[in-house]
Amino acid sequence: MKYTTLKKSDIEVSVIGLGTNAVGGHNLFQKLNEENGKELVREALNIGVTFFDTADIYGFGRSEELVGEVLKDIKRDDFVIATKGGQHWFENGSIKVDNHPDYLREAVDKSLYRLQLDYVDLYYLHFPDTETPFAESIGELARLKEEGKIRAIGVSNVSLEQLKEANVHGNISVLQSPYHMLDRSAETELLPYCVENNISFIPYGPLAFGLLGGTFTQDFKFDTHDWRQSLPLFQSKQFHQTLEIVNKLKQFASQKNTTLPNLALAWLLAQEGVDAVIPGGKRKERILENSQAIEIILSKEELNIINHILRND
Ligand SMILES: NC(=O)c1ccc[n+]([C@@H]2O[C@H](COP(=O)([O-])OP(=O)(O)OC[C@H]3O[C@@H](n4cnc5c(N)ncnc54)[C@H](OP(=O)(O)O)[C@@H]3O)[C@@H](O)[C@H]2O)c1
């Protein structure tokens, strides 16, 4: 495994992390097995993964609880936990973005309780709140950092304008945004801003939410309650066109003696500003496979070929 340090911090993480929205994320996926979820976390630790990404909203707290149950047996310095908050959920299942300082303070305490920890390494605002100014929400996270409850501040799902506002005092260490071979919109503004402003960019959905795993076929369908079915990437016309690109990428990967998911992760890590990736999923054997992406070095020429494939030239 390779390790790197998150910007504006001394937090060292494995460059291949583990996304855990399928660990107890019962509100996102159907028929999740919690024991399998915990096994994923254990398997990741066994192969040197130290960077775990969760959120309070995954399973309405359940993901944090399950991840916490595994991590409680691990020496605190041997893992890095990132969680996210600022989405208030209610008994009827509805969700409201709430980045009010009082709510965030309460949310951090609840995350710590569920994770069985005294501090969280990286705490993200999960979504921007149109009512609470960033000065207030990030200001409260800065206070929680001073108090030692969090070690670094991140934001997620923000526009460039929102990121600039959140980072006005240079408090932001990490941006987490969607970015993968099949969605490069982050390259226009967000990624360059992160590079210029010393912010680590952590892409979510690094395997295009499964499409760059290379196993989806033309007739593929998600379970009815799988959150991914509403993503534009999986709507029928775009999906069929994208599968052609995926097949070309698969051929390229096999010429390079690797797999498509490893190529997709190595490609992200080759982009300036991307410090680590957090592939998710439900199958533990894939964690070992994904960890091997660090061995893939892409030359300038190979990156050019991939660009042509992605532009469908
Ligand atoms: N900030 C946000 O708003 C936000 C939004 C979404 C996600 N996230 C975070 O980002 C993490 C990663 O994103 P994601 O999990 O949604 O998407 P992802 O990592 O792009 O894709 C996960 C999918 O890829 C499949 N997969 C993983 N490794 C594979 C391999 N080697 N071969 C074939 N298929 C493979 C998994 O399959 P199986 O399930 O069959 O194993 C799963 O279907 C999440 O877990 C979460 O922590 C954050």
Short mmCIF file of C-alpha atoms and ligand atoms in Angstrom, two decimals:
data_model
loop_
_atom_site.label_atom_id
_atom_site.label_comp_id
_atom_site.label_asym_id
_atom_site.label_seq_id
_atom_site.Cartn_x
_atom_site.Cartn_y
_atom_site.Cartn_z
CA MET A 1 0.00 0.00 0.00
CA LYS A 2 1.07 3.60 -0.53
CA TYR A 3 0.28 6.40 1.88
CA THR A 4 -0.07 10.15 1.52
CA THR A 5 -0.85 13.12 3.75
CA LEU A 6 -4.09 15.07 3.46
CA LYS A 7 -3.56 18.73 2.69
CA LYS A 8 -3.24 21.28 5.51
CA SER A 9 -3.01 18.42 8.01
CA ASP A 10 -0.69 15.75 9.32
CA ILE A 11 -3.24 13.04 8.57
CA GLU A 12 -1.64 10.17 6.70
CA VAL A 13 -4.02 7.98 4.67
CA SER A 14 -3.67 4.99 2.37
CA VAL A 15 -4.11 6.17 -1.22
CA ILE A 16 -6.63 3.37 -1.68
CA GLY A 17 -9.30 3.87 0.97
CA LEU A 18 -12.64 2.18 1.50
CA GLY A 19 -16.03 3.78 0.88
CA THR A 20 -18.54 2.30 3.30
CA ASN A 21 -21.95 3.42 2.12
CA ALA A 22 -22.74 -0.27 1.55
CA VAL A 23 -21.69 -1.10 5.12
CA GLY A 24 -25.02 -0.74 6.91
CA GLY A 25 -26.35 1.78 4.35
CA HIS A 26 -29.81 0.22 4.38
CA ASN A 27 -31.40 3.42 3.09
CA LEU A 28 -29.23 3.24 -0.05
CA PHE A 29 -29.12 -0.47 -0.87
CA GLN A 30 -31.43 -3.45 -0.52
CA LYS A 31 -30.64 -6.61 1.43
CA LEU A 32 -27.33 -5.57 2.95
CA ASN A 33 -25.71 -8.12 5.21
CA GLU A 34 -24.21 -6.32 8.21
CA GLU A 35 -21.69 -9.06 9.04
CA ASN A 36 -20.40 -8.91 5.46
CA GLY A 37 -20.12 -5.16 5.86
CA LYS A 38 -17.93 -5.54 8.93
CA GLU A 39 -15.86 -8.16 7.11
CA LEU A 40 -15.18 -5.60 4.36
CA VAL A 41 -13.70 -3.21 6.90
CA ARG A 42 -11.59 -6.00 8.48
CA GLU A 43 -10.35 -7.18 5.08
CA ALA A 44 -9.37 -3.62 4.15
CA LEU A 45 -7.40 -3.22 7.38
CA ASN A 46 -5.66 -6.56 6.74
CA ILE A 47 -4.26 -5.36 3.44
CA GLY A 48 -3.06 -1.98 4.66
CA VAL A 49 -6.05 0.24 3.91
CA THR A 50 -6.21 2.89 6.64
CA PHE A 51 -8.66 5.41 5.18
CA PHE A 52 -12.37 4.77 5.82
CA ASP A 53 -15.14 6.94 4.44
CA THR A 54 -18.59 6.91 6.01
CA ALA A 55 -21.41 9.38 6.77
CA ASP A 56 -24.03 9.69 9.46
CA ILE A 57 -26.78 9.44 6.86
CA TYR A 58 -25.64 5.99 5.60
CA GLY A 59 -28.20 3.71 7.21
CA PHE A 60 -29.21 6.65 9.45
CA GLY A 61 -26.24 6.03 11.72
CA ARG A 62 -25.89 2.29 11.13
CA SER A 63 -22.81 2.54 8.87
CA GLU A 64 -20.95 4.52 11.53
CA GLU A 65 -21.98 1.99 14.18
CA LEU A 66 -20.75 -1.00 12.17
CA VAL A 67 -17.50 0.66 11.12
CA GLY A 68 -17.00 1.70 14.77
CA GLU A 69 -17.53 -1.87 15.99
CA VAL A 70 -14.61 -3.04 13.86
CA LEU A 71 -12.32 -0.08 14.49
CA LYS A 72 -12.70 -0.19 18.27
CA ASP A 73 -10.25 -3.12 18.32
CA ILE A 74 -7.65 -1.25 16.26
CA LYS A 75 -4.98 1.09 17.65
CA ARG A 76 -6.29 4.64 17.14
CA ASP A 77 -3.23 5.80 15.19
CA ASP A 78 -3.57 2.92 12.73
CA PHE A 79 -6.69 4.18 10.93
CA VAL A 80 -8.20 7.40 9.66
CA ILE A 81 -11.93 7.88 9.73
CA ALA A 82 -13.79 10.39 7.63
CA THR A 83 -17.46 10.97 8.24
CA LYS A 84 -20.02 13.49 7.01
CA GLY A 85 -22.89 15.33 8.59
CA GLY A 86 -25.36 18.13 8.11
CA GLN A 87 -28.34 16.11 6.94
CA HIS A 88 -31.10 15.92 9.51
CA TRP A 89 -33.23 12.79 9.19
CA PHE A 90 -36.67 12.27 10.63
CA GLU A 91 -38.71 9.27 11.72
CA ASN A 92 -40.83 9.30 8.57
CA GLY A 93 -37.62 8.86 6.52
CA SER A 94 -37.48 12.44 5.22
CA ILE A 95 -34.16 14.29 5.15
CA LYS A 96 -33.37 18.02 5.44
CA VAL A 97 -29.96 19.56 4.90
CA ASP A 98 -29.08 21.40 8.11
CA ASN A 99 -25.67 22.96 8.54
CA HIS A 100 -26.72 25.18 11.43
CA PRO A 101 -23.91 25.33 14.02
CA ASP A 102 -26.09 23.85 16.79
CA TYR A 103 -27.14 20.94 14.61
CA LEU A 104 -23.57 20.27 13.44
CA ARG A 105 -22.23 20.25 17.00
CA GLU A 106 -24.90 17.74 17.99
CA ALA A 107 -24.26 15.68 14.83
CA VAL A 108 -20.51 15.47 15.52
CA ASP A 109 -21.17 14.26 19.08
CA LYS A 110 -23.62 11.64 17.81
CA SER A 111 -21.15 10.44 15.15
CA LEU A 112 -18.44 10.12 17.81
CA TYR A 113 -20.81 8.10 20.00
CA ARG A 114 -21.75 5.74 17.15
CA LEU A 115 -18.13 5.36 16.05
CA GLN A 116 -17.02 4.83 19.69
CA LEU A 117 -14.30 7.44 19.24
CA ASP A 118 -13.07 10.62 20.95
CA TYR A 119 -12.31 12.37 17.69
CA VAL A 120 -12.96 12.06 13.97
CA ASP A 121 -10.00 12.64 11.65
CA LEU A 122 -11.90 14.28 8.82
CA TYR A 123 -15.39 15.76 9.07
CA TYR A 124 -17.24 16.84 5.93
CA LEU A 125 -20.29 18.99 5.43
CA HIS A 126 -22.14 16.43 3.33
CA PHE A 127 -24.23 18.95 1.33
CA PRO A 128 -24.38 22.74 1.21
CA ASP A 129 -27.25 24.33 3.10
CA THR A 130 -29.00 27.19 1.31
CA GLU A 131 -30.05 28.71 4.64
CA THR A 132 -26.87 28.60 6.74
CA PRO A 133 -23.92 30.70 5.50
CA PHE A 134 -20.60 28.80 5.30
CA ALA A 135 -19.13 31.37 7.67
CA GLU A 136 -21.36 29.87 10.37
CA SER A 137 -21.11 26.17 9.51
CA ILE A 138 -17.39 26.13 8.77
CA GLY A 139 -16.86 28.48 11.74
CA GLU A 140 -18.46 25.87 14.01
CA LEU A 141 -16.36 23.07 12.49
CA ALA A 142 -13.26 25.22 13.07
CA ARG A 143 -14.25 25.48 16.75
CA LEU A 144 -14.80 21.71 16.94
CA LYS A 145 -11.34 21.31 15.45
CA GLU A 146 -9.83 23.59 18.10
CA GLU A 147 -11.61 21.52 20.75
CA GLY A 148 -10.02 18.37 19.31
CA LYS A 149 -13.24 16.67 18.23
CA ILE A 150 -12.24 16.72 14.56
CA ARG A 151 -8.78 16.98 13.01
CA ALA A 152 -9.59 18.34 9.56
CA ILE A 153 -12.52 19.91 7.73
CA GLY A 154 -13.95 18.82 4.38
CA VAL A 155 -16.87 19.77 2.17
CA SER A 156 -18.77 17.72 -0.35
CA ASN A 157 -21.20 18.28 -3.21
CA VAL A 158 -20.40 21.99 -3.55
CA SER A 159 -20.05 24.28 -6.56
CA LEU A 160 -16.90 26.33 -7.12
CA GLU A 161 -18.58 29.41 -5.64
CA GLN A 162 -19.61 27.48 -2.56
CA LEU A 163 -16.15 25.97 -2.18
CA LYS A 164 -14.57 29.43 -2.35
CA GLU A 165 -16.99 30.71 0.27
CA ALA A 166 -16.38 27.72 2.53
CA ASN A 167 -12.62 28.13 2.15
CA VAL A 168 -12.51 31.89 2.62
CA HIS A 169 -10.27 31.52 5.70
CA GLY A 170 -8.34 28.59 4.20
CA ASN A 171 -10.00 26.07 6.56
CA ILE A 172 -10.81 23.37 4.01
CA SER A 173 -8.44 20.39 3.78
CA VAL A 174 -10.49 18.13 1.52
CA LEU A 175 -13.13 18.36 -1.17
CA GLN A 176 -15.14 15.23 -1.92
CA SER A 177 -16.92 15.42 -5.28
CA PRO A 178 -18.11 13.02 -7.97
CA TYR A 179 -15.27 12.34 -10.42
CA HIS A 180 -14.39 9.32 -12.53
CA MET A 181 -13.41 8.48 -16.09
CA LEU A 182 -17.01 8.83 -17.29
CA ASP A 183 -17.74 12.13 -15.53
CA ARG A 184 -14.92 14.63 -15.81
CA SER A 185 -16.86 17.78 -14.98
CA ALA A 186 -14.72 18.34 -11.86
CA GLU A 187 -11.75 19.04 -14.15
CA THR A 188 -13.13 22.38 -15.33
CA GLU A 189 -13.19 24.29 -12.05
CA LEU A 190 -13.14 22.27 -8.84
CA LEU A 191 -9.98 20.26 -9.36
CA PRO A 192 -7.87 23.25 -10.51
CA TYR A 193 -9.12 25.28 -7.53
CA CYS A 194 -8.09 22.45 -5.17
CA VAL A 195 -4.62 22.25 -6.72
CA GLU A 196 -4.13 26.02 -6.47
CA ASN A 197 -5.46 26.22 -2.92
CA ASN A 198 -3.79 23.24 -1.30
CA ILE A 199 -6.95 21.13 -0.90
CA SER A 200 -6.97 17.35 -1.30
CA PHE A 201 -9.51 16.18 -3.88
CA ILE A 202 -11.13 12.86 -2.99
CA PRO A 203 -13.33 11.64 -5.85
CA TYR A 204 -16.49 9.76 -4.93
CA GLY A 205 -17.96 7.14 -7.22
CA PRO A 206 -14.41 6.40 -8.50
CA LEU A 207 -15.66 3.33 -10.35
CA ALA A 208 -18.60 5.25 -11.81
CA PHE A 209 -20.74 3.66 -9.08
CA GLY A 210 -19.98 0.20 -10.46
CA LEU A 211 -19.99 0.83 -14.21
CA LEU A 212 -16.18 0.87 -14.34
CA GLY A 213 -16.13 -2.45 -12.53
CA GLY A 214 -16.64 -3.86 -16.01
CA THR A 215 -19.36 -6.35 -15.08
CA PHE A 216 -22.49 -4.41 -16.11
CA THR A 217 -24.14 -5.57 -19.36
CA GLN A 218 -26.74 -3.91 -21.66
CA ASP A 219 -29.61 -5.58 -19.78
CA PHE A 220 -28.25 -4.71 -16.31
CA LYS A 221 -30.79 -3.48 -13.74
CA PHE A 222 -30.33 -2.33 -10.13
CA ASP A 223 -32.50 -3.63 -7.26
CA THR A 224 -35.59 -1.45 -6.83
CA HIS A 225 -34.27 0.32 -3.72
CA ASP A 226 -30.72 0.91 -4.95
CA TRP A 227 -30.03 4.68 -4.82
CA ARG A 228 -27.92 4.51 -8.01
CA GLN A 229 -30.82 3.82 -10.35
CA SER A 230 -31.72 7.53 -10.45
CA LEU A 231 -28.23 8.63 -11.55
CA PRO A 232 -28.14 10.07 -15.13
CA LEU A 233 -25.30 7.65 -15.96
CA PHE A 234 -27.69 4.71 -15.72
CA GLN A 235 -30.57 6.14 -17.76
CA SER A 236 -31.07 3.91 -20.76
CA LYS A 237 -29.79 5.98 -23.74
CA GLN A 238 -26.70 7.28 -21.95
CA PHE A 239 -26.08 3.87 -20.38
CA HIS A 240 -25.95 2.07 -23.74
CA GLN A 241 -23.59 4.65 -25.27
CA THR A 242 -21.36 4.63 -22.22
CA LEU A 243 -21.09 0.84 -22.27
CA GLU A 244 -19.33 1.10 -25.66
CA ILE A 245 -16.67 3.32 -24.08
CA VAL A 246 -16.44 0.95 -21.12
CA ASN A 247 -15.75 -1.95 -23.51
CA LYS A 248 -12.94 -0.02 -25.21
CA LEU A 249 -11.43 0.82 -21.83
CA LYS A 250 -11.64 -2.84 -20.88
CA GLN A 251 -9.64 -3.78 -23.99
CA PHE A 252 -7.06 -1.13 -23.19
CA ALA A 253 -6.79 -2.41 -19.60
CA SER A 254 -6.24 -5.97 -20.77
CA GLN A 255 -3.48 -4.84 -23.20
CA LYS A 256 -1.82 -3.31 -20.15
CA ASN A 257 -2.25 -6.56 -18.21
CA THR A 258 -4.61 -5.03 -15.72
CA THR A 259 -8.33 -4.88 -15.02
CA LEU A 260 -10.74 -2.08 -15.84
CA PRO A 261 -11.37 -1.13 -12.18
CA ASN A 262 -7.63 -0.96 -11.53
CA LEU A 263 -7.16 1.18 -14.63
CA ALA A 264 -9.99 3.49 -13.50
CA LEU A 265 -8.48 3.95 -10.02
CA ALA A 266 -4.93 4.38 -11.34
CA TRP A 267 -6.22 6.97 -13.82
CA LEU A 268 -7.77 9.00 -10.99
CA LEU A 269 -4.60 8.79 -8.92
CA ALA A 270 -2.65 10.04 -11.94
CA GLN A 271 -4.64 13.31 -11.92
CA GLU A 272 -2.94 16.20 -10.15
CA GLY A 273 -4.87 17.08 -6.99
CA VAL A 274 -6.37 13.61 -6.42
CA ASP A 275 -4.67 12.34 -3.28
CA ALA A 276 -6.63 9.16 -2.54
CA VAL A 277 -9.57 7.12 -3.83
CA ILE A 278 -12.34 5.47 -1.82
CA PRO A 279 -13.92 2.68 -3.91
CA GLY A 280 -16.95 1.11 -2.25
CA GLY A 281 -18.99 -2.06 -2.71
CA LYS A 282 -20.21 -5.18 -0.99
CA ARG A 283 -17.71 -7.87 -1.98
CA LYS A 284 -14.63 -8.33 0.10
CA GLU A 285 -12.52 -9.97 -2.63
CA ARG A 286 -12.66 -6.70 -4.57
CA ILE A 287 -10.78 -4.80 -1.90
CA LEU A 288 -7.61 -6.77 -2.54
CA GLU A 289 -8.07 -6.34 -6.29
CA ASN A 290 -8.62 -2.59 -5.94
CA SER A 291 -5.56 -2.21 -3.73
CA GLN A 292 -3.45 -3.41 -6.64
CA ALA A 293 -4.25 -0.24 -8.58
CA ILE A 294 -1.26 1.43 -6.91
CA GLU A 295 1.01 -0.77 -9.04
CA ILE A 296 -0.34 0.68 -12.32
CA ILE A 297 1.70 3.57 -13.66
CA LEU A 298 0.23 5.35 -16.66
CA SER A 299 2.60 7.10 -19.07
CA LYS A 300 1.72 10.40 -20.76
CA GLU A 301 1.13 8.49 -23.97
CA GLU A 302 -1.21 6.03 -22.26
CA LEU A 303 -3.13 8.89 -20.64
CA ASN A 304 -3.53 10.39 -24.12
CA ILE A 305 -4.90 7.14 -25.51
CA ILE A 306 -7.36 6.98 -22.61
CA ASN A 307 -8.41 10.58 -23.35
CA HIS A 308 -9.23 9.58 -26.92
CA ILE A 309 -11.28 6.62 -25.75
CA LEU A 310 -13.16 8.76 -23.23
CA ARG A 311 -13.92 11.40 -25.87
CA ASN A 312 -15.09 8.55 -28.13
CA ASP A 313 -12.80 9.88 -30.96
N1 LIG B 1 -20.12 12.64 -0.67
C1 LIG B 1 -21.13 12.02 -1.24
O1 LIG B 1 -22.22 12.60 -1.44
C2 LIG B 1 -20.97 10.59 -1.69
C3 LIG B 1 -21.84 10.04 -2.64
C4 LIG B 1 -21.64 8.72 -3.03
C5 LIG B 1 -20.59 7.98 -2.48
N2 LIG B 1 -19.77 8.54 -1.55
C6 LIG B 1 -18.66 7.78 -0.94
O2 LIG B 1 -17.83 7.30 -1.97
C7 LIG B 1 -17.65 5.89 -1.84
C8 LIG B 1 -17.40 5.28 -3.19
O3 LIG B 1 -18.47 5.50 -4.07
P1 LIG B 1 -19.52 4.37 -4.43
O4 LIG B 1 -19.31 3.20 -3.50
O5 LIG B 1 -20.85 4.97 -4.47
O6 LIG B 1 -19.15 3.99 -5.90
P2 LIG B 1 -17.88 3.26 -6.59
O7 LIG B 1 -16.81 3.04 -5.61
O8 LIG B 1 -17.59 4.01 -7.82
O9 LIG B 1 -18.52 1.89 -7.06
C9 LIG B 1 -18.96 0.90 -6.19
C10 LIG B 1 -19.45 -0.24 -7.07
O10 LIG B 1 -18.30 -0.78 -7.76
C11 LIG B 1 -18.29 -2.17 -7.63
N3 LIG B 1 -16.87 -2.58 -7.53
C12 LIG B 1 -15.95 -2.22 -6.60
N4 LIG B 1 -14.76 -2.78 -6.88
C13 LIG B 1 -14.93 -3.54 -7.99
C14 LIG B 1 -14.09 -4.37 -8.75
N5 LIG B 1 -12.81 -4.53 -8.43
N6 LIG B 1 -14.61 -5.01 -9.83
C15 LIG B 1 -15.91 -4.84 -10.17
N7 LIG B 1 -16.77 -4.06 -9.49
C16 LIG B 1 -16.28 -3.41 -8.41
C17 LIG B 1 -19.07 -2.49 -6.37
O11 LIG B 1 -19.62 -3.77 -6.55
P3 LIG B 1 -20.17 -4.71 -5.37
O12 LIG B 1 -21.19 -3.90 -4.62
O13 LIG B 1 -20.74 -5.87 -6.08
O14 LIG B 1 -18.99 -5.06 -4.51
C18 LIG B 1 -20.11 -1.39 -6.36
O15 LIG B 1 -21.21 -1.77 -7.16
C19 LIG B 1 -18.93 5.43 -1.13
O16 LIG B 1 -18.81 4.16 -0.55
C20 LIG B 1 -19.11 6.55 -0.14
O17 LIG B 1 -18.29 6.33 0.99
C21 LIG B 1 -19.93 9.84 -1.17
#
